[in-house]
Amino acid sequence: MTNDYIVSQCLKDRLPIAPYQILDTDLDVISYPFLLSSKLPGELGCFAYEKSDHAGRLAIARGLGQTLAAIHSLETDGAGLKNLDTRHFMKMIEDLLCAPDIRSSIEGMRPGFHERLKELSVVLDRAAHEDPPTLIWRDPFFYNMLVDVSGDTPEITGVYDFQSAAYGSRQLDLERVRRGFDFQATRPRAKTSEAYADPAAIEEVWRGYE
């Protein structure tokens, strides 16, 4: 529950975070959909998305993109969160593989290995500067949102489930959205696969994200 508490506290002024998610200790956090859905207007985002017409689906998809953008724009050093920054992993790998005894063994089997490792490190460092690590949701999809469809335009009324949140590349979240659409569109016996197979919907996510 610690992640839920940390992230909910950070986002409480930016997104519709329920008060139950920001009680005074991480042990008090209530983030489960079935509990939140009984306390806030709206319904699970996946249900709202699937039953809406085309315009409604695009509006909900756009809301997902806007929500993700708000999360990624938060300034944080990642304190308390899992560190998925590629530079962090590269440092761990270099420390391990460049230890004197291991280094000599590797060079004996793979001449030039450490030179190639340095080249990879430079590439990863450049990529990290172009896409600096930030707060990432790691499970960004409609089922972790509440949506009110009672009005003319669907409205995001709740955002939750940050148990897997981390500090890393936003590309991890963007790829997770793509995979979410692909999975729902190809899921066996899915009743609304066409709703997720619509390319306009995912384009609307990116439009909202921008």
PDB file of C-alpha atoms in Angstrom:
ATOM      1  CA  MET A   1       0.000   0.000   0.000  1.00  0.00           C
ATOM      2  CA  THR A   2       2.974   2.364   0.467  1.00  0.00           C
ATOM      3  CA  ASN A   3       3.128   3.258  -3.238  1.00  0.00           C
ATOM      4  CA  ASP A   4      -0.574   4.135  -3.287  1.00  0.00           C
ATOM      5  CA  TYR A   5      -0.098   6.485  -0.386  1.00  0.00           C
ATOM      6  CA  ILE A   6       3.029   8.201  -1.769  1.00  0.00           C
ATOM      7  CA  VAL A   7       1.590   8.735  -5.246  1.00  0.00           C
ATOM      8  CA  SER A   8      -1.893   9.708  -4.071  1.00  0.00           C
ATOM      9  CA  GLN A   9      -0.406  12.388  -1.824  1.00  0.00           C
ATOM     10  CA  CYS A  10       1.585  13.759  -4.763  1.00  0.00           C
ATOM     11  CA  LEU A  11      -1.384  13.819  -7.138  1.00  0.00           C
ATOM     12  CA  LYS A  12      -4.186  14.919  -4.822  1.00  0.00           C
ATOM     13  CA  ASP A  13      -4.203  18.494  -6.189  1.00  0.00           C
ATOM     14  CA  ARG A  14      -3.946  17.445  -9.843  1.00  0.00           C
ATOM     15  CA  LEU A  15      -6.320  14.522 -10.262  1.00  0.00           C
ATOM     16  CA  PRO A  16      -9.585  13.291  -8.725  1.00  0.00           C
ATOM     17  CA  ILE A  17      -8.028  11.370  -5.829  1.00  0.00           C
ATOM     18  CA  ALA A  18     -10.504  10.082  -3.240  1.00  0.00           C
ATOM     19  CA  PRO A  19      -9.930  11.207   0.371  1.00  0.00           C
ATOM     20  CA  TYR A  20      -9.699   7.541   1.345  1.00  0.00           C
ATOM     21  CA  GLN A  21      -6.424   7.349  -0.585  1.00  0.00           C
ATOM     22  CA  ILE A  22      -4.714  10.097   1.419  1.00  0.00           C
ATOM     23  CA  LEU A  23      -5.409   9.231   5.039  1.00  0.00           C
ATOM     24  CA  ASP A  24      -2.618   9.862   7.483  1.00  0.00           C
ATOM     25  CA  THR A  25      -0.694   6.592   7.158  1.00  0.00           C
ATOM     26  CA  ASP A  26       0.040   4.284   4.271  1.00  0.00           C
ATOM     27  CA  LEU A  27      -1.616   1.446   6.189  1.00  0.00           C
ATOM     28  CA  ASP A  28      -4.944   3.296   6.008  1.00  0.00           C
ATOM     29  CA  VAL A  29      -4.989   3.656   2.229  1.00  0.00           C
ATOM     30  CA  ILE A  30      -8.152   2.350   0.591  1.00  0.00           C
ATOM     31  CA  SER A  31      -7.622   2.123  -3.141  1.00  0.00           C
ATOM     32  CA  TYR A  32      -9.664  -0.844  -4.296  1.00  0.00           C
ATOM     33  CA  PRO A  33     -12.107  -0.171  -7.141  1.00  0.00           C
ATOM     34  CA  PHE A  34     -15.119  -1.790  -5.517  1.00  0.00           C
ATOM     35  CA  LEU A  35     -14.722   0.413  -2.441  1.00  0.00           C
ATOM     36  CA  LEU A  36     -14.035   3.620  -4.332  1.00  0.00           C
ATOM     37  CA  SER A  37     -16.854   3.074  -6.801  1.00  0.00           C
ATOM     38  CA  SER A  38     -19.380   3.102  -3.974  1.00  0.00           C
ATOM     39  CA  LYS A  39     -18.088   6.437  -2.646  1.00  0.00           C
ATOM     40  CA  LEU A  40     -17.609   8.470  -5.829  1.00  0.00           C
ATOM     41  CA  PRO A  41     -19.857   9.264  -8.775  1.00  0.00           C
ATOM     42  CA  GLY A  42     -19.266   7.222 -11.877  1.00  0.00           C
ATOM     43  CA  GLU A  43     -18.393   3.618 -12.650  1.00  0.00           C
ATOM     44  CA  LEU A  44     -15.349   1.600 -13.605  1.00  0.00           C
ATOM     45  CA  GLY A  45     -13.779   3.214 -16.644  1.00  0.00           C
ATOM     46  CA  CYS A  46     -13.732   0.025 -18.701  1.00  0.00           C
ATOM     47  CA  PHE A  47     -17.499  -0.422 -18.282  1.00  0.00           C
ATOM     48  CA  ALA A  48     -18.141   3.229 -19.097  1.00  0.00           C
ATOM     49  CA  TYR A  49     -15.902   3.031 -22.154  1.00  0.00           C
ATOM     50  CA  GLU A  50     -17.487  -0.125 -23.528  1.00  0.00           C
ATOM     51  CA  LYS A  51     -21.078   1.046 -23.198  1.00  0.00           C
ATOM     52  CA  SER A  52     -20.499   4.566 -24.567  1.00  0.00           C
ATOM     53  CA  ASP A  53     -21.057   5.620 -28.158  1.00  0.00           C
ATOM     54  CA  HIS A  54     -18.120   6.492 -30.406  1.00  0.00           C
ATOM     55  CA  ALA A  55     -17.920  10.125 -29.265  1.00  0.00           C
ATOM     56  CA  GLY A  56     -18.092   9.065 -25.624  1.00  0.00           C
ATOM     57  CA  ARG A  57     -15.322   6.532 -26.072  1.00  0.00           C
ATOM     58  CA  LEU A  58     -13.083   9.125 -27.656  1.00  0.00           C
ATOM     59  CA  ALA A  59     -13.742  11.490 -24.749  1.00  0.00           C
ATOM     60  CA  ILE A  60     -12.831   8.793 -22.198  1.00  0.00           C
ATOM     61  CA  ALA A  61      -9.718   7.860 -24.181  1.00  0.00           C
ATOM     62  CA  ARG A  62      -8.704  11.523 -24.254  1.00  0.00           C
ATOM     63  CA  GLY A  63      -9.248  11.664 -20.489  1.00  0.00           C
ATOM     64  CA  LEU A  64      -6.878   8.722 -20.030  1.00  0.00           C
ATOM     65  CA  GLY A  65      -4.204  10.579 -21.999  1.00  0.00           C
ATOM     66  CA  GLN A  66      -4.721  13.765 -19.970  1.00  0.00           C
ATOM     67  CA  THR A  67      -4.529  11.794 -16.715  1.00  0.00           C
ATOM     68  CA  LEU A  68      -1.282  10.164 -17.778  1.00  0.00           C
ATOM     69  CA  ALA A  69       0.180  13.527 -18.801  1.00  0.00           C
ATOM     70  CA  ALA A  70      -0.664  14.962 -15.372  1.00  0.00           C
ATOM     71  CA  ILE A  71       1.123  12.061 -13.673  1.00  0.00           C
ATOM     72  CA  HIS A  72       4.194  12.364 -15.891  1.00  0.00           C
ATOM     73  CA  SER A  73       4.421  16.131 -15.401  1.00  0.00           C
ATOM     74  CA  LEU A  74       4.789  15.806 -11.651  1.00  0.00           C
ATOM     75  CA  GLU A  75       8.247  16.844 -10.476  1.00  0.00           C
ATOM     76  CA  THR A  76       9.666  14.139  -8.237  1.00  0.00           C
ATOM     77  CA  ASP A  77      12.995  12.550  -7.388  1.00  0.00           C
ATOM     78  CA  GLY A  78      11.347   9.147  -7.035  1.00  0.00           C
ATOM     79  CA  ALA A  79      11.982   8.921  -3.287  1.00  0.00           C
ATOM     80  CA  GLY A  80      10.274   5.874  -1.851  1.00  0.00           C
ATOM     81  CA  LEU A  81       9.413   4.427  -5.263  1.00  0.00           C
ATOM     82  CA  LYS A  82      10.986   1.591  -7.207  1.00  0.00           C
ATOM     83  CA  ASN A  83      13.794   2.961  -9.372  1.00  0.00           C
ATOM     84  CA  LEU A  84      13.429   1.873 -13.009  1.00  0.00           C
ATOM     85  CA  ASP A  85      15.780   4.521 -14.406  1.00  0.00           C
ATOM     86  CA  THR A  86      17.955   2.765 -17.011  1.00  0.00           C
ATOM     87  CA  ARG A  87      21.033   4.552 -15.674  1.00  0.00           C
ATOM     88  CA  HIS A  88      20.428   3.013 -12.265  1.00  0.00           C
ATOM     89  CA  PHE A  89      20.483  -0.481 -13.761  1.00  0.00           C
ATOM     90  CA  MET A  90      23.476   0.339 -15.940  1.00  0.00           C
ATOM     91  CA  LYS A  91      25.441   1.423 -12.873  1.00  0.00           C
ATOM     92  CA  MET A  92      24.594  -1.854 -11.130  1.00  0.00           C
ATOM     93  CA  ILE A  93      25.694  -3.853 -14.184  1.00  0.00           C
ATOM     94  CA  GLU A  94      28.937  -1.906 -14.538  1.00  0.00           C
ATOM     95  CA  ASP A  95      29.759  -2.300 -10.837  1.00  0.00           C
ATOM     96  CA  LEU A  96      29.238  -6.033 -11.121  1.00  0.00           C
ATOM     97  CA  LEU A  97      30.970  -6.729 -14.420  1.00  0.00           C
ATOM     98  CA  CYS A  98      33.869  -4.376 -13.837  1.00  0.00           C
ATOM     99  CA  ALA A  99      34.982  -5.913 -10.555  1.00  0.00           C
ATOM    100  CA  PRO A 100      38.683  -6.844 -11.098  1.00  0.00           C
ATOM    101  CA  ASP A 101      38.363 -10.627 -10.892  1.00  0.00           C
ATOM    102  CA  ILE A 102      35.197 -10.758 -12.994  1.00  0.00           C
ATOM    103  CA  ARG A 103      36.572  -8.239 -15.499  1.00  0.00           C
ATOM    104  CA  SER A 104      39.677 -10.310 -16.214  1.00  0.00           C
ATOM    105  CA  SER A 105      37.598 -13.485 -16.640  1.00  0.00           C
ATOM    106  CA  ILE A 106      35.214 -11.798 -19.058  1.00  0.00           C
ATOM    107  CA  GLU A 107      37.998 -10.212 -21.100  1.00  0.00           C
ATOM    108  CA  GLY A 108      39.646 -13.621 -21.380  1.00  0.00           C
ATOM    109  CA  MET A 109      36.487 -15.100 -22.880  1.00  0.00           C
ATOM    110  CA  ARG A 110      35.149 -12.024 -24.698  1.00  0.00           C
ATOM    111  CA  PRO A 111      37.868  -9.589 -25.777  1.00  0.00           C
ATOM    112  CA  GLY A 112      36.501  -6.066 -26.208  1.00  0.00           C
ATOM    113  CA  PHE A 113      33.409  -6.771 -24.069  1.00  0.00           C
ATOM    114  CA  HIS A 114      33.941  -3.826 -21.730  1.00  0.00           C
ATOM    115  CA  GLU A 115      34.478  -1.403 -24.588  1.00  0.00           C
ATOM    116  CA  ARG A 116      31.094  -2.410 -25.981  1.00  0.00           C
ATOM    117  CA  LEU A 117      29.637  -2.070 -22.491  1.00  0.00           C
ATOM    118  CA  LYS A 118      30.880   1.530 -22.354  1.00  0.00           C
ATOM    119  CA  GLU A 119      29.271   2.252 -25.727  1.00  0.00           C
ATOM    120  CA  LEU A 120      25.964   0.873 -24.469  1.00  0.00           C
ATOM    121  CA  SER A 121      26.250   2.982 -21.330  1.00  0.00           C
ATOM    122  CA  VAL A 122      26.657   6.135 -23.443  1.00  0.00           C
ATOM    123  CA  VAL A 123      23.574   5.259 -25.510  1.00  0.00           C
ATOM    124  CA  LEU A 124      21.459   4.616 -22.430  1.00  0.00           C
ATOM    125  CA  ASP A 125      22.662   7.788 -20.750  1.00  0.00           C
ATOM    126  CA  ARG A 126      21.758   9.820 -23.839  1.00  0.00           C
ATOM    127  CA  ALA A 127      18.314   8.205 -23.977  1.00  0.00           C
ATOM    128  CA  ALA A 128      17.742   8.957 -20.284  1.00  0.00           C
ATOM    129  CA  HIS A 129      18.561  12.640 -20.852  1.00  0.00           C
ATOM    130  CA  GLU A 130      16.176  12.807 -23.824  1.00  0.00           C
ATOM    131  CA  ASP A 131      13.453  11.042 -21.809  1.00  0.00           C
ATOM    132  CA  PRO A 132      14.264  11.900 -18.181  1.00  0.00           C
ATOM    133  CA  PRO A 133      12.811   9.572 -15.551  1.00  0.00           C
ATOM    134  CA  THR A 134       9.588  10.652 -13.916  1.00  0.00           C
ATOM    135  CA  LEU A 135       6.715   9.252 -11.901  1.00  0.00           C
ATOM    136  CA  ILE A 136       5.113   6.428 -13.874  1.00  0.00           C
ATOM    137  CA  TRP A 137       1.791   4.727 -13.176  1.00  0.00           C
ATOM    138  CA  ARG A 138       2.712   1.323 -14.686  1.00  0.00           C
ATOM    139  CA  ASP A 139      -0.929   0.290 -14.978  1.00  0.00           C
ATOM    140  CA  PRO A 140      -2.553   3.099 -16.958  1.00  0.00           C
ATOM    141  CA  PHE A 141      -5.841   1.887 -18.358  1.00  0.00           C
ATOM    142  CA  PHE A 142      -9.580   2.388 -18.105  1.00  0.00           C
ATOM    143  CA  TYR A 143     -10.046  -0.192 -15.343  1.00  0.00           C
ATOM    144  CA  ASN A 144      -8.087   2.026 -12.950  1.00  0.00           C
ATOM    145  CA  MET A 145     -10.337   5.029 -13.472  1.00  0.00           C
ATOM    146  CA  LEU A 146     -13.891   5.952 -12.544  1.00  0.00           C
ATOM    147  CA  VAL A 147     -15.964   7.697 -15.197  1.00  0.00           C
ATOM    148  CA  ASP A 148     -19.286   9.510 -14.870  1.00  0.00           C
ATOM    149  CA  VAL A 149     -21.290   9.216 -18.105  1.00  0.00           C
ATOM    150  CA  SER A 150     -24.495  10.800 -16.777  1.00  0.00           C
ATOM    151  CA  GLY A 151     -23.780  14.167 -18.419  1.00  0.00           C
ATOM    152  CA  ASP A 152     -23.321  15.265 -21.993  1.00  0.00           C
ATOM    153  CA  THR A 153     -19.605  14.468 -21.862  1.00  0.00           C
ATOM    154  CA  PRO A 154     -17.975  11.659 -19.859  1.00  0.00           C
ATOM    155  CA  GLU A 155     -16.021  12.919 -16.844  1.00  0.00           C
ATOM    156  CA  ILE A 156     -13.124  11.250 -15.026  1.00  0.00           C
ATOM    157  CA  THR A 157     -14.175  11.163 -11.362  1.00  0.00           C
ATOM    158  CA  GLY A 158     -11.560   8.879  -9.864  1.00  0.00           C
ATOM    159  CA  VAL A 159      -8.022   7.633 -10.479  1.00  0.00           C
ATOM    160  CA  TYR A 160      -6.512   4.877  -8.371  1.00  0.00           C
ATOM    161  CA  ASP A 161      -4.289   1.799  -8.059  1.00  0.00           C
ATOM    162  CA  PHE A 162      -0.729   3.087  -7.877  1.00  0.00           C
ATOM    163  CA  GLN A 163       0.629  -0.023  -6.179  1.00  0.00           C
ATOM    164  CA  SER A 164       3.039  -0.632  -9.086  1.00  0.00           C
ATOM    165  CA  ALA A 165       4.005   3.031  -9.538  1.00  0.00           C
ATOM    166  CA  ALA A 166       7.709   3.678  -9.996  1.00  0.00           C
ATOM    167  CA  TYR A 167      10.344   6.166 -11.111  1.00  0.00           C
ATOM    168  CA  GLY A 168      11.431   5.621 -14.712  1.00  0.00           C
ATOM    169  CA  SER A 169      10.824   6.248 -18.403  1.00  0.00           C
ATOM    170  CA  ARG A 170       7.379   7.426 -19.436  1.00  0.00           C
ATOM    171  CA  GLN A 171       7.712   5.117 -22.430  1.00  0.00           C
ATOM    172  CA  LEU A 172       6.899   2.239 -20.077  1.00  0.00           C
ATOM    173  CA  ASP A 173       3.461   3.751 -19.444  1.00  0.00           C
ATOM    174  CA  LEU A 174       2.830   4.610 -23.081  1.00  0.00           C
ATOM    175  CA  GLU A 175       3.675   1.066 -24.125  1.00  0.00           C
ATOM    176  CA  ARG A 176       1.379  -0.282 -21.416  1.00  0.00           C
ATOM    177  CA  VAL A 177      -1.515   1.710 -22.907  1.00  0.00           C
ATOM    178  CA  ARG A 178      -0.806   0.261 -26.363  1.00  0.00           C
ATOM    179  CA  ARG A 179      -0.682  -3.245 -24.932  1.00  0.00           C
ATOM    180  CA  GLY A 180      -3.932  -2.634 -23.057  1.00  0.00           C
ATOM    181  CA  PHE A 181      -5.766  -1.786 -26.265  1.00  0.00           C
ATOM    182  CA  ASP A 182      -4.191  -4.722 -28.114  1.00  0.00           C
ATOM    183  CA  PHE A 183      -5.078  -7.195 -25.377  1.00  0.00           C
ATOM    184  CA  GLN A 184      -8.693  -6.068 -25.077  1.00  0.00           C
ATOM    185  CA  ALA A 185      -9.112  -6.073 -28.863  1.00  0.00           C
ATOM    186  CA  THR A 186      -7.856  -9.650 -29.227  1.00  0.00           C
ATOM    187  CA  ARG A 187      -9.068 -11.197 -25.960  1.00  0.00           C
ATOM    188  CA  PRO A 188     -10.891 -14.498 -26.571  1.00  0.00           C
ATOM    189  CA  ARG A 189     -14.681 -14.253 -26.211  1.00  0.00           C
ATOM    190  CA  ALA A 190     -14.497 -10.488 -25.649  1.00  0.00           C
ATOM    191  CA  LYS A 191     -17.925  -8.924 -26.204  1.00  0.00           C
ATOM    192  CA  THR A 192     -16.701  -5.436 -27.079  1.00  0.00           C
ATOM    193  CA  SER A 193     -13.398  -6.041 -28.854  1.00  0.00           C
ATOM    194  CA  GLU A 194     -14.336  -3.576 -31.595  1.00  0.00           C
ATOM    195  CA  ALA A 195     -14.321  -0.760 -29.030  1.00  0.00           C
ATOM    196  CA  TYR A 196     -10.625  -1.348 -28.426  1.00  0.00           C
ATOM    197  CA  ALA A 197      -9.699  -2.131 -32.017  1.00  0.00           C
ATOM    198  CA  ASP A 198     -10.708   1.376 -33.135  1.00  0.00           C
ATOM    199  CA  PRO A 199      -7.460   3.197 -34.054  1.00  0.00           C
ATOM    200  CA  ALA A 200      -9.168   6.533 -33.446  1.00  0.00           C
ATOM    201  CA  ALA A 201      -9.446   5.707 -29.740  1.00  0.00           C
ATOM    202  CA  ILE A 202      -5.745   5.227 -29.110  1.00  0.00           C
ATOM    203  CA  GLU A 203      -4.983   8.275 -31.251  1.00  0.00           C
ATOM    204  CA  GLU A 204      -7.274  10.208 -28.912  1.00  0.00           C
ATOM    205  CA  VAL A 205      -5.244   8.983 -25.942  1.00  0.00           C
ATOM    206  CA  TRP A 206      -2.118  10.464 -27.525  1.00  0.00           C
ATOM    207  CA  ARG A 207      -4.001  13.670 -28.342  1.00  0.00           C
ATOM    208  CA  GLY A 208      -5.009  14.008 -24.701  1.00  0.00           C
ATOM    209  CA  TYR A 209      -1.479  13.242 -23.604  1.00  0.00           C
ATOM    210  CA  GLU A 210      -0.053  16.063 -25.691  1.00  0.00           C
TER     211      GLU A 210
END
